[in-house]
């Protein structure tokens, strides 16, 4: 791979005001896109780990499932994606950047000089600054780091797309300002979600901190973003008070507010912005040793709500791979990236497990469909211009003999049948444990047939003249159709022995 080969990728200006500023703040108008290190590409279609080289021509449009896993600094990987057809293609970005330690977000670069004052290619800060977390923080490089990634991420979002940034309360105020600036405030900001979890209390002279903050912004400002409404259980009281209906305040065309009956309460109440979700505890099958692992349920909820099946999901701080796992399980395509090799290994291991489970499920499904097919009887329809005869049955026998590998019953559909044909079938079935013949005779079969031939009413009538009038007496009426129908339903008119 020739690292000097690059393309310049243009980045649009940030959107909103007011802005947060810091020492060394600089916008990102272009980035250099180099070939990125794609570690693995997963295809659910072939249920295999694909040749990594093959993806560029096909992704993202021609792939219906699967994903791409990159190892490297996400600034490079995002620039690479922008230069390779992914601009405007991502429906949901979830990021959970490091927010407490600087060591792991430091960019690993090749320096041309040897001492700590050498400037890094394309960056303002020095090697010394890069490896000293305190210096980095003092120089506000964390903010610059996040600012650049957010600007690149915005370019990858589709018009219906969303970005969710996961952070804690130490950095949330800074990151919210950055998001306002890059994504636009007001109409682009949708929610601050609080993820509430329980853990062992710590010895601190303040209240126990047991929540994280997630900021959700949309690319569009006109509510055209994807949002699948989620519900949570209604309380018993709501269910009994409102008897199944809900009153919601809605704005009408003239700008006034009215209460309207909307969804059924049985769906539950529309989900709140505070989510209590358990962390992946050590006994959970999803638990990894990755220290900052987030619960599958948390990310799954975001993916379910903010994207649809087949959409592309991106996480460029993927850690233990929770976003890729969740997307893969929920039938979305995904892109994952991390700078840390251990993270890539953990993610790949988890993905292999999910892909194998899915492959197994697909195989089992196919197997059961095959069994179902085998249990479906072979159906032979005899032309309705004649009743079933032994000649038809001889032809059928030849047909069965041509398919010795098939083990399934045969259903004959006919209109009328000769007595000899019935005897033929009884004789044939007597000797066979499998491939038995069943007959559906449409005129008499109660389940499938039972249609009747309509014949005119027959009546016995006497007519007498009385002065200048005619007296018509109906002595008896007989409807062959009604009699047929009654016979079919209850056998009322059949001799007792035939019922
Ligand atoms: C808080 S963890 C993400 C945890 C993840 N959400 C999970 O459920 O496991 C942050 C991750 O960002 C990665 N990271 C930090 N700086 C990065 C960079 N410049 N490029 C790519 N990944 C980076 C770290 O290696 C770490 O794995």
Coordinates of C-alpha atoms and ligand atoms in Angstrom, one line a residue:
X1 CA 0.0 0.0 0.0
X2 CA 1.5 3.3 -1.0
X3 CA 0.8 5.8 1.8
X4 CA 1.7 8.8 -0.3
X5 CA -1.2 8.0 -2.7
X6 CA -4.1 10.0 -1.3
X7 CA -7.2 11.9 -2.3
X8 CA -8.4 15.2 -0.8
X9 CA -11.9 14.8 0.7
X10 CA -13.9 18.1 1.1
X11 CA -15.8 18.7 4.3
X12 CA -18.6 21.2 4.7
X13 CA -18.5 24.0 7.2
X14 CA -20.1 23.4 10.6
X15 CA -23.7 24.6 11.0
X16 CA -24.8 26.2 14.2
X17 CA -24.1 29.1 16.5
X18 CA -23.1 29.8 19.3
X19 CA -19.8 28.0 19.3
X20 CA -17.4 26.6 21.8
X21 CA -13.8 27.7 21.3
X22 CA -10.5 26.3 22.5
X23 CA -6.8 26.9 22.0
X24 CA -5.8 25.7 18.5
X25 CA -9.4 25.3 17.2
X26 CA -9.3 24.9 13.5
X27 CA -12.0 23.8 11.1
X28 CA -11.6 20.8 8.9
X29 CA -12.2 21.7 5.2
X30 CA -10.3 18.9 3.6
X31 CA -8.7 15.6 4.8
X32 CA -6.4 13.3 3.0
X33 CA -7.8 9.9 2.3
X34 CA -5.4 7.0 2.3
X35 CA -6.1 3.3 1.8
X36 CA -7.5 2.1 5.2
X37 CA -6.7 -1.2 6.8
X38 CA -9.8 -3.4 6.4
X39 CA -9.5 -6.3 8.8
X40 CA -12.4 -8.4 7.8
X41 CA -15.6 -8.1 5.8
X42 CA -18.6 -10.2 6.8
X43 CA -21.2 -11.4 4.4
X44 CA -24.4 -12.8 5.7
X45 CA -25.5 -13.6 2.2
X46 CA -22.6 -16.1 1.7
X47 CA -22.4 -16.6 5.4
X48 CA -18.6 -16.3 5.1
X49 CA -15.8 -13.9 5.8
X50 CA -15.1 -12.4 2.5
X51 CA -12.1 -11.4 0.6
X52 CA -11.2 -8.0 2.0
X53 CA -10.1 -6.6 -1.4
X54 CA -13.4 -7.3 -3.0
X55 CA -15.5 -4.9 -1.0
X56 CA -14.6 -1.6 -2.6
X57 CA -16.4 -2.1 -5.8
X58 CA -19.5 -3.5 -4.1
X59 CA -20.0 -1.7 -0.9
X60 CA -22.2 -0.1 0.1
X61 CA -24.8 -0.4 -2.6
X62 CA -24.6 -4.0 -3.7
X63 CA -24.3 -5.5 -0.3
X64 CA -27.6 -6.4 1.4
X65 CA -26.1 -7.7 4.6
X66 CA -22.9 -8.1 6.5
X67 CA -20.3 -5.5 7.5
X68 CA -16.8 -4.1 7.4
X69 CA -14.3 -4.0 10.2
X70 CA -11.4 -1.6 10.1
X71 CA -8.3 -1.3 12.3
X72 CA -6.9 2.2 12.5
X73 CA -7.4 5.8 13.5
X74 CA -10.9 6.6 12.7
X75 CA -10.0 10.0 11.2
X76 CA -8.2 8.1 8.4
X77 CA -10.9 5.4 8.2
X78 CA -13.7 8.0 7.9
X79 CA -11.8 10.0 5.3
X80 CA -11.2 6.7 3.4
X81 CA -15.0 5.9 3.5
X82 CA -15.8 9.4 2.3
X83 CA -13.5 8.9 -0.6
X84 CA -14.9 5.5 -1.5
X85 CA -18.6 6.1 -2.0
X86 CA -20.0 6.1 1.5
X87 CA -20.9 9.8 1.7
X88 CA -24.5 10.2 2.6
X89 CA -25.0 6.4 3.0
X90 CA -25.1 5.9 6.7
X91 CA -28.4 5.8 8.5
X92 CA -27.2 5.6 12.1
X93 CA -23.9 6.5 13.7
X94 CA -23.4 5.5 17.3
X95 CA -20.2 6.6 19.0
X96 CA -19.0 6.0 22.4
X97 CA -15.6 7.8 22.4
X98 CA -13.1 7.6 25.2
X99 CA -14.0 10.3 27.7
X100 CA -11.9 9.7 30.7
X101 CA -8.4 8.9 29.5
X102 CA -6.5 10.3 26.6
X103 CA -4.1 7.5 26.1
X104 CA -6.2 5.5 23.8
X105 CA -7.4 8.2 21.5
X106 CA -4.0 9.4 20.7
X107 CA -3.2 9.1 17.1
X108 CA -0.5 6.6 16.2
X109 CA 1.6 8.2 13.5
X110 CA 5.0 7.7 11.9
X111 CA 7.2 10.6 12.7
X112 CA 9.8 11.8 10.4
X113 CA 12.0 13.2 13.2
X114 CA 13.3 11.5 16.3
X115 CA 12.8 14.0 19.1
X116 CA 9.6 14.9 21.0
X117 CA 9.3 18.3 19.4
X118 CA 8.9 17.1 15.9
X119 CA 5.5 18.1 14.4
X120 CA 3.2 15.4 13.3
X121 CA 2.3 15.4 9.7
X122 CA -0.8 17.5 9.1
X123 CA -1.2 18.3 12.9
X124 CA -0.3 21.2 15.0
X125 CA 0.8 19.3 18.1
X126 CA 4.1 17.5 18.8
X127 CA 5.0 13.9 19.7
X128 CA 5.6 15.1 23.3
X129 CA 2.1 16.6 23.4
X130 CA 0.6 13.4 21.9
X131 CA 1.9 11.0 24.5
X132 CA 1.3 13.2 27.5
X133 CA -2.4 13.1 28.3
X134 CA -2.4 16.1 30.6
X135 CA -0.7 18.2 27.9
X136 CA -3.2 17.1 25.4
X137 CA -6.1 18.0 27.6
X138 CA -4.5 21.3 28.5
X139 CA -4.1 22.1 24.8
X140 CA -7.7 21.2 24.2
X141 CA -6.7 18.5 21.8
X142 CA -9.5 16.3 22.9
X143 CA -12.0 18.9 21.7
X144 CA -10.2 19.2 18.4
X145 CA -10.1 15.5 18.1
X146 CA -13.8 15.1 18.6
X147 CA -14.6 18.2 16.4
X148 CA -12.8 16.7 13.5
X149 CA -14.4 13.3 13.9
X150 CA -17.9 14.8 14.2
X151 CA -17.4 16.8 11.0
X152 CA -16.3 13.7 9.1
X153 CA -19.2 11.7 10.5
X154 CA -21.8 14.3 9.5
X155 CA -20.7 13.9 5.9
X156 CA -21.4 10.2 6.0
X157 CA -24.9 10.5 7.3
X158 CA -27.9 10.0 5.0
X159 CA -30.7 12.7 4.9
X160 CA -32.9 10.4 7.1
X161 CA -29.9 9.6 9.3
X162 CA -29.1 10.1 13.0
X163 CA -26.0 10.3 15.2
X164 CA -26.0 9.3 18.8
X165 CA -23.0 10.3 20.9
X166 CA -22.6 8.4 24.2
X167 CA -20.7 10.2 27.0
X168 CA -20.6 10.8 30.7
X169 CA -21.4 13.9 32.7
X170 CA -17.8 15.0 32.8
X171 CA -17.6 15.9 29.1
X172 CA -21.3 16.1 28.2
X173 CA -21.5 19.9 28.2
X174 CA -18.5 20.3 25.8
X175 CA -19.7 17.5 23.5
X176 CA -23.2 18.9 23.3
X177 CA -21.8 22.3 22.2
X178 CA -19.7 20.6 19.6
X179 CA -22.7 18.7 18.3
X180 CA -24.8 21.9 18.2
X181 CA -22.1 23.5 16.1
X182 CA -21.5 20.6 13.7
X183 CA -25.0 19.2 13.4
X184 CA -27.0 22.3 14.0
X185 CA -29.0 23.0 17.2
X186 CA -32.7 23.2 17.8
X187 CA -34.4 21.2 15.0
X188 CA -31.5 18.8 14.6
X189 CA -31.3 18.0 18.3
X190 CA -33.8 15.4 19.3
X191 CA -33.1 14.0 22.7
X192 CA -30.7 13.7 25.6
X193 CA -31.2 10.1 26.6
X194 CA -30.2 9.0 30.1
X195 CA -28.9 5.5 30.4
X196 CA -29.5 4.6 34.1
X197 CA -27.7 1.5 35.5
X198 CA -27.0 0.2 39.0
X199 CA -23.6 -0.6 40.3
X200 CA -21.8 -1.0 43.6
X201 CA -21.7 2.4 45.4
X202 CA -18.3 4.1 45.7
X203 CA -16.9 5.9 48.6
X204 CA -17.4 9.5 47.4
X205 CA -18.5 12.7 49.2
X206 CA -21.2 13.2 46.6
X207 CA -24.2 11.5 45.2
X208 CA -23.6 8.2 43.4
X209 CA -23.2 8.7 39.7
X210 CA -25.1 6.0 37.9
X211 CA -26.0 7.3 34.5
X212 CA -24.5 8.1 31.1
X213 CA -25.7 10.7 28.7
X214 CA -26.5 10.0 25.0
X215 CA -27.1 12.9 22.6
X216 CA -29.3 12.2 19.6
X217 CA -29.1 14.6 16.6
X218 CA -30.6 14.2 13.1
X219 CA -29.1 15.2 9.8
X220 CA -32.4 16.7 8.6
X221 CA -34.2 19.6 10.3
X222 CA -37.6 18.7 9.0
X223 CA -38.4 15.5 10.9
X224 CA -37.8 13.4 7.9
X225 CA -35.4 11.2 9.9
X226 CA -36.2 7.5 10.5
X227 CA -37.9 7.0 13.8
X228 CA -39.7 3.8 14.7
X229 CA -41.7 4.6 17.8
X230 CA -41.0 2.4 20.8
X231 CA -43.3 1.8 23.7
X232 CA -43.0 0.8 27.3
X233 CA -45.6 -0.9 29.5
X234 CA -48.6 1.2 30.6
X235 CA -49.3 1.2 34.3
X236 CA -52.4 -0.6 35.6
X237 CA -53.9 2.7 36.5
X238 CA -53.6 4.1 32.9
X239 CA -55.1 1.0 31.5
X240 CA -58.1 1.1 33.7
X241 CA -58.6 4.9 33.6
X242 CA -58.5 5.3 29.9
X243 CA -60.1 2.0 28.8
X244 CA -57.7 1.5 25.9
X245 CA -57.5 5.0 24.5
X246 CA -54.9 7.7 25.0
X247 CA -55.3 11.4 25.0
X248 CA -52.3 13.3 23.5
X249 CA -51.9 17.0 23.0
X250 CA -51.4 17.8 19.3
X251 CA -50.9 21.0 17.4
X252 CA -53.6 21.8 14.8
X253 CA -53.2 23.6 11.6
X254 CA -54.1 27.0 13.0
X255 CA -51.4 26.7 15.7
X256 CA -53.7 25.9 18.6
X257 CA -53.4 22.8 20.8
X258 CA -56.1 20.1 21.2
X259 CA -56.3 16.8 22.9
X260 CA -56.9 13.9 20.6
X261 CA -57.3 10.2 21.0
X262 CA -54.3 8.6 19.5
X263 CA -52.8 5.1 20.0
X264 CA -54.2 2.3 21.9
X265 CA -53.0 2.2 25.4
X266 CA -52.5 -1.5 25.1
X267 CA -49.4 -0.7 22.9
X268 CA -47.9 0.8 26.1
X269 CA -46.8 4.4 26.7
X270 CA -44.4 6.0 24.2
X271 CA -40.9 5.4 25.5
X272 CA -39.4 8.0 27.8
X273 CA -35.9 9.4 27.5
X274 CA -34.6 7.7 30.7
X275 CA -33.7 4.1 30.1
X276 CA -32.9 1.7 32.9
X277 CA -30.8 -1.1 31.3
X278 CA -28.6 -3.6 33.1
X279 CA -24.9 -3.6 32.3
X280 CA -23.5 -6.8 30.8
X281 CA -22.7 -8.6 34.0
X282 CA -20.0 -11.3 34.2
X283 CA -22.5 -14.2 33.9
X284 CA -24.1 -12.7 30.7
X285 CA -23.2 -14.7 27.6
X286 CA -22.4 -11.3 26.0
X287 CA -19.9 -10.3 28.6
X288 CA -16.4 -9.6 27.4
X289 CA -13.4 -8.4 29.3
X290 CA -13.4 -5.1 27.5
X291 CA -13.7 -2.6 30.3
X292 CA -16.0 0.0 28.5
X293 CA -18.4 -2.6 27.0
X294 CA -21.9 -1.2 26.6
X295 CA -25.0 -3.4 26.9
X296 CA -26.4 -5.0 23.7
X297 CA -29.9 -4.0 24.8
X298 CA -29.0 -0.3 24.9
X299 CA -27.5 -0.1 21.4
X300 CA -30.1 -2.5 20.1
X301 CA -32.9 -0.1 21.2
X302 CA -31.2 2.7 19.3
X303 CA -30.7 0.6 16.2
X304 CA -34.3 -0.6 16.3
X305 CA -35.7 2.8 16.7
X306 CA -33.5 4.9 14.4
X307 CA -32.9 2.6 11.5
X308 CA -34.7 -0.1 9.4
X309 CA -33.6 -3.5 8.2
X310 CA -30.8 -3.3 5.7
X311 CA -29.7 0.2 6.7
X312 CA -26.1 0.9 7.3
X313 CA -24.9 1.5 10.9
X314 CA -21.5 2.9 11.8
X315 CA -19.4 2.9 15.0
X316 CA -15.9 4.3 14.6
X317 CA -15.1 3.7 18.4
X318 CA -16.3 0.2 18.3
X319 CA -14.5 -1.2 21.4
X320 CA -15.8 -4.7 22.1
X321 CA -18.0 -4.5 19.0
X322 CA -21.4 -4.2 20.6
X323 CA -22.7 -2.0 17.8
X324 CA -21.7 -4.4 15.0
X325 CA -23.1 -7.4 17.0
X326 CA -26.4 -5.7 17.5
X327 CA -26.6 -4.5 13.9
X328 CA -25.8 -8.0 12.6
X329 CA -28.4 -9.5 14.9
X330 CA -31.1 -7.0 13.8
X331 CA -30.5 -7.4 10.1
X332 CA -28.7 -4.1 9.5
X333 CA -25.4 -3.6 7.6
X334 CA -22.6 -2.1 9.6
X335 CA -19.1 -0.6 9.7
X336 CA -16.9 -0.8 12.7
X337 CA -13.5 0.7 13.4
X338 CA -11.1 0.9 16.3
X339 CA -7.5 1.9 16.8
X340 CA -6.9 -0.7 19.4
X341 CA -5.9 -4.2 18.2
X342 CA -7.4 -5.9 21.3
X343 CA -10.8 -4.2 20.4
X344 CA -10.6 -5.5 16.9
X345 CA -9.8 -9.0 18.1
X346 CA -12.7 -9.0 20.6
X347 CA -15.1 -7.6 18.0
X348 CA -14.1 -10.2 15.4
X349 CA -14.4 -13.0 17.9
X350 CA -17.9 -11.9 18.9
X351 CA -18.9 -11.5 15.2
X352 CA -17.7 -14.9 14.3
X353 CA -19.9 -16.4 17.0
X354 CA -23.0 -14.4 15.8
X355 CA -22.4 -15.3 12.2
X356 CA -22.1 -19.0 13.0
X357 CA -25.3 -18.9 15.0
X358 CA -27.0 -17.1 12.1
X359 CA -25.7 -19.6 9.6
X360 CA -26.9 -22.4 11.8
X361 CA -30.3 -20.9 12.1
X362 CA -30.5 -20.4 8.3
X363 CA -29.5 -24.0 7.7
X364 CA -32.1 -25.3 10.2
X365 CA -34.7 -23.2 8.5
X366 CA -33.8 -24.5 5.1
X367 CA -33.8 -28.1 6.5
X368 CA -37.3 -27.6 8.0
X369 CA -38.5 -26.2 4.7
X370 CA -37.2 -29.3 2.9
X371 CA -39.0 -31.5 5.4
X372 CA -42.2 -29.5 4.9
X373 CA -41.8 -29.9 1.1
X374 CA -41.5 -33.6 1.5
X375 CA -44.6 -33.7 3.7
X376 CA -46.6 -31.8 1.1
X377 CA -48.6 -34.4 -0.9
X378 CA -48.2 -34.7 -4.6
X379 CA -51.5 -33.4 -6.2
X380 CA -52.9 -34.9 -9.4
X381 CA -55.9 -33.2 -10.9
X382 CA -58.0 -35.3 -13.3
X383 CA -59.6 -33.3 -16.1
X384 CA -63.2 -32.5 -15.1
X385 CA -64.7 -33.8 -18.4
X386 CA -64.7 -37.4 -17.1
X387 CA -64.9 -39.2 -13.8
X388 CA -61.8 -40.8 -12.3
X389 CA -61.3 -44.1 -14.0
X390 CA -58.8 -47.1 -13.5
X391 CA -57.0 -45.8 -16.7
X392 CA -56.2 -42.5 -15.0
X393 CA -54.9 -44.5 -12.0
X394 CA -52.7 -46.7 -14.1
X395 CA -51.1 -43.5 -15.6
X396 CA -50.6 -42.2 -12.0
X397 CA -48.9 -45.5 -11.0
X398 CA -46.4 -45.1 -13.8
X399 CA -45.7 -41.5 -12.7
X400 CA -45.0 -42.6 -9.1
X401 CA -42.7 -45.4 -10.3
X402 CA -40.6 -42.7 -12.1
X403 CA -40.0 -40.9 -8.7
X404 CA -38.7 -43.7 -6.5
X405 CA -36.8 -41.3 -4.2
X406 CA -40.0 -39.5 -3.1
X407 CA -41.8 -40.4 0.0
X408 CA -45.1 -38.6 0.1
X409 CA -48.7 -39.2 -0.3
X410 CA -50.7 -38.5 -3.4
X411 CA -53.9 -36.5 -3.6
X412 CA -56.2 -37.0 -6.6
X413 CA -58.7 -34.2 -7.3
X414 CA -61.5 -35.3 -9.6
X415 CA -65.1 -34.6 -10.5
X416 CA -67.0 -37.9 -10.1
X417 CA -65.4 -41.3 -9.8
X418 CA -66.1 -44.8 -11.2
X419 CA -66.8 -47.5 -8.8
X420 CA -63.9 -49.5 -10.2
X421 CA -61.6 -46.6 -9.6
X422 CA -62.5 -46.6 -5.9
X423 CA -61.8 -50.4 -5.7
X424 CA -58.5 -49.8 -7.5
X425 CA -57.4 -47.2 -4.9
X426 CA -58.5 -49.3 -1.9
X427 CA -56.5 -52.2 -3.3
X428 CA -53.4 -50.0 -4.0
X429 CA -53.4 -48.4 -0.5
X430 CA -53.8 -51.7 1.3
X431 CA -50.3 -52.8 0.5
X432 CA -48.5 -49.5 1.1
X433 CA -47.1 -47.9 4.3
X434 CA -46.1 -44.7 2.3
X435 CA -47.2 -43.0 -0.9
X436 CA -50.8 -43.7 -0.3
X437 CA -53.5 -42.2 -2.5
X438 CA -56.3 -39.9 -1.1
X439 CA -59.2 -38.8 -3.3
X440 CA -60.9 -35.5 -3.2
X441 CA -64.1 -35.9 -5.2
X442 CA -65.3 -32.4 -5.6
X443 CA -69.0 -33.0 -5.7
X444 CA -69.1 -34.8 -2.4
X445 CA -66.0 -33.7 -0.5
X446 CA -67.1 -31.6 2.4
X447 CA -63.9 -29.8 3.1
X448 CA -62.5 -29.0 -0.3
X449 CA -65.4 -29.5 -2.7
X450 CA -69.1 -29.6 -2.1
X451 CA -70.1 -27.5 -5.0
X452 CA -73.4 -28.6 -6.6
X453 CA -74.9 -28.6 -10.1
X454 CA -77.9 -26.2 -10.2
X455 CA -80.8 -27.9 -11.8
X456 CA -84.2 -26.2 -12.3
X457 CA -87.0 -26.6 -9.7
X458 CA -89.5 -29.4 -10.4
X459 CA -93.1 -28.7 -9.3
X460 CA -96.4 -30.7 -9.6
X461 CA -99.1 -28.1 -10.4
X462 CA -102.9 -28.3 -11.1
X463 CA -104.7 -25.5 -12.9
X464 CA -108.5 -25.0 -12.8
X465 CA -110.7 -22.4 -14.5
X466 CA -113.2 -20.7 -12.2
X467 CA -115.5 -18.4 -14.2
X468 CA -113.1 -15.9 -15.7
X469 CA -110.2 -16.7 -13.2
X470 CA -107.5 -19.4 -13.2
X471 CA -106.8 -21.2 -9.9
X472 CA -103.3 -22.6 -9.7
X473 CA -102.5 -25.1 -7.0
X474 CA -98.9 -26.2 -6.3
X475 CA -99.2 -29.8 -5.1
X476 CA -95.5 -30.5 -4.7
X477 CA -92.1 -28.8 -5.2
X478 CA -88.7 -30.5 -5.6
X479 CA -85.4 -28.7 -5.9
X480 CA -82.6 -31.1 -6.9
X481 CA -80.0 -28.4 -5.9
X482 CA -81.5 -28.1 -2.4
X483 CA -81.6 -31.8 -1.9
X484 CA -78.0 -32.2 -3.0
X485 CA -76.9 -29.5 -0.6
X486 CA -78.8 -31.0 2.3
X487 CA -77.4 -34.4 1.5
X488 CA -73.9 -32.9 1.5
X489 CA -74.3 -31.2 4.8
X490 CA -76.2 -33.8 6.8
X491 CA -76.9 -36.8 4.6
X492 CA -80.6 -36.2 5.5
X493 CA -82.0 -37.7 2.3
X494 CA -79.6 -40.5 2.0
X495 CA -80.8 -44.0 3.2
X496 CA -79.6 -44.5 6.8
X497 CA -77.1 -47.2 5.7
X498 CA -75.2 -44.6 3.5
X499 CA -75.0 -41.8 6.1
Ligands
LIG1 C1 -15.5 3.6 25.3 S1 -14.7 2.5 24.2 C2 -16.1 2.0 23.2 C3 -16.8 0.8 23.8 C4 -17.9 0.2 23.0 N1 -19.0 1.1 22.8 C5 -18.3 -1.1 23.5 O1 -19.5 -1.4 23.7 O2 -17.5 -2.0 23.7 C6 -13.9 3.6 23.1 C7 -13.0 3.0 22.0 O3 -12.5 4.0 21.2 C8 -11.3 3.5 20.7 N2 -10.6 4.7 20.1 C9 -10.0 5.7 20.8 N3 -9.4 6.6 19.9 C10 -9.7 6.1 18.7 C11 -9.3 6.5 17.4 N4 -8.7 7.7 17.2 N5 -9.8 5.8 16.3 C12 -10.5 4.7 16.5 N6 -10.8 4.2 17.7 C13 -10.4 4.9 18.8 C14 -10.6 2.9 21.9 O4 -9.6 2.0 21.5 C15 -11.8 2.2 22.5 O5 -11.9 0.9 22.1

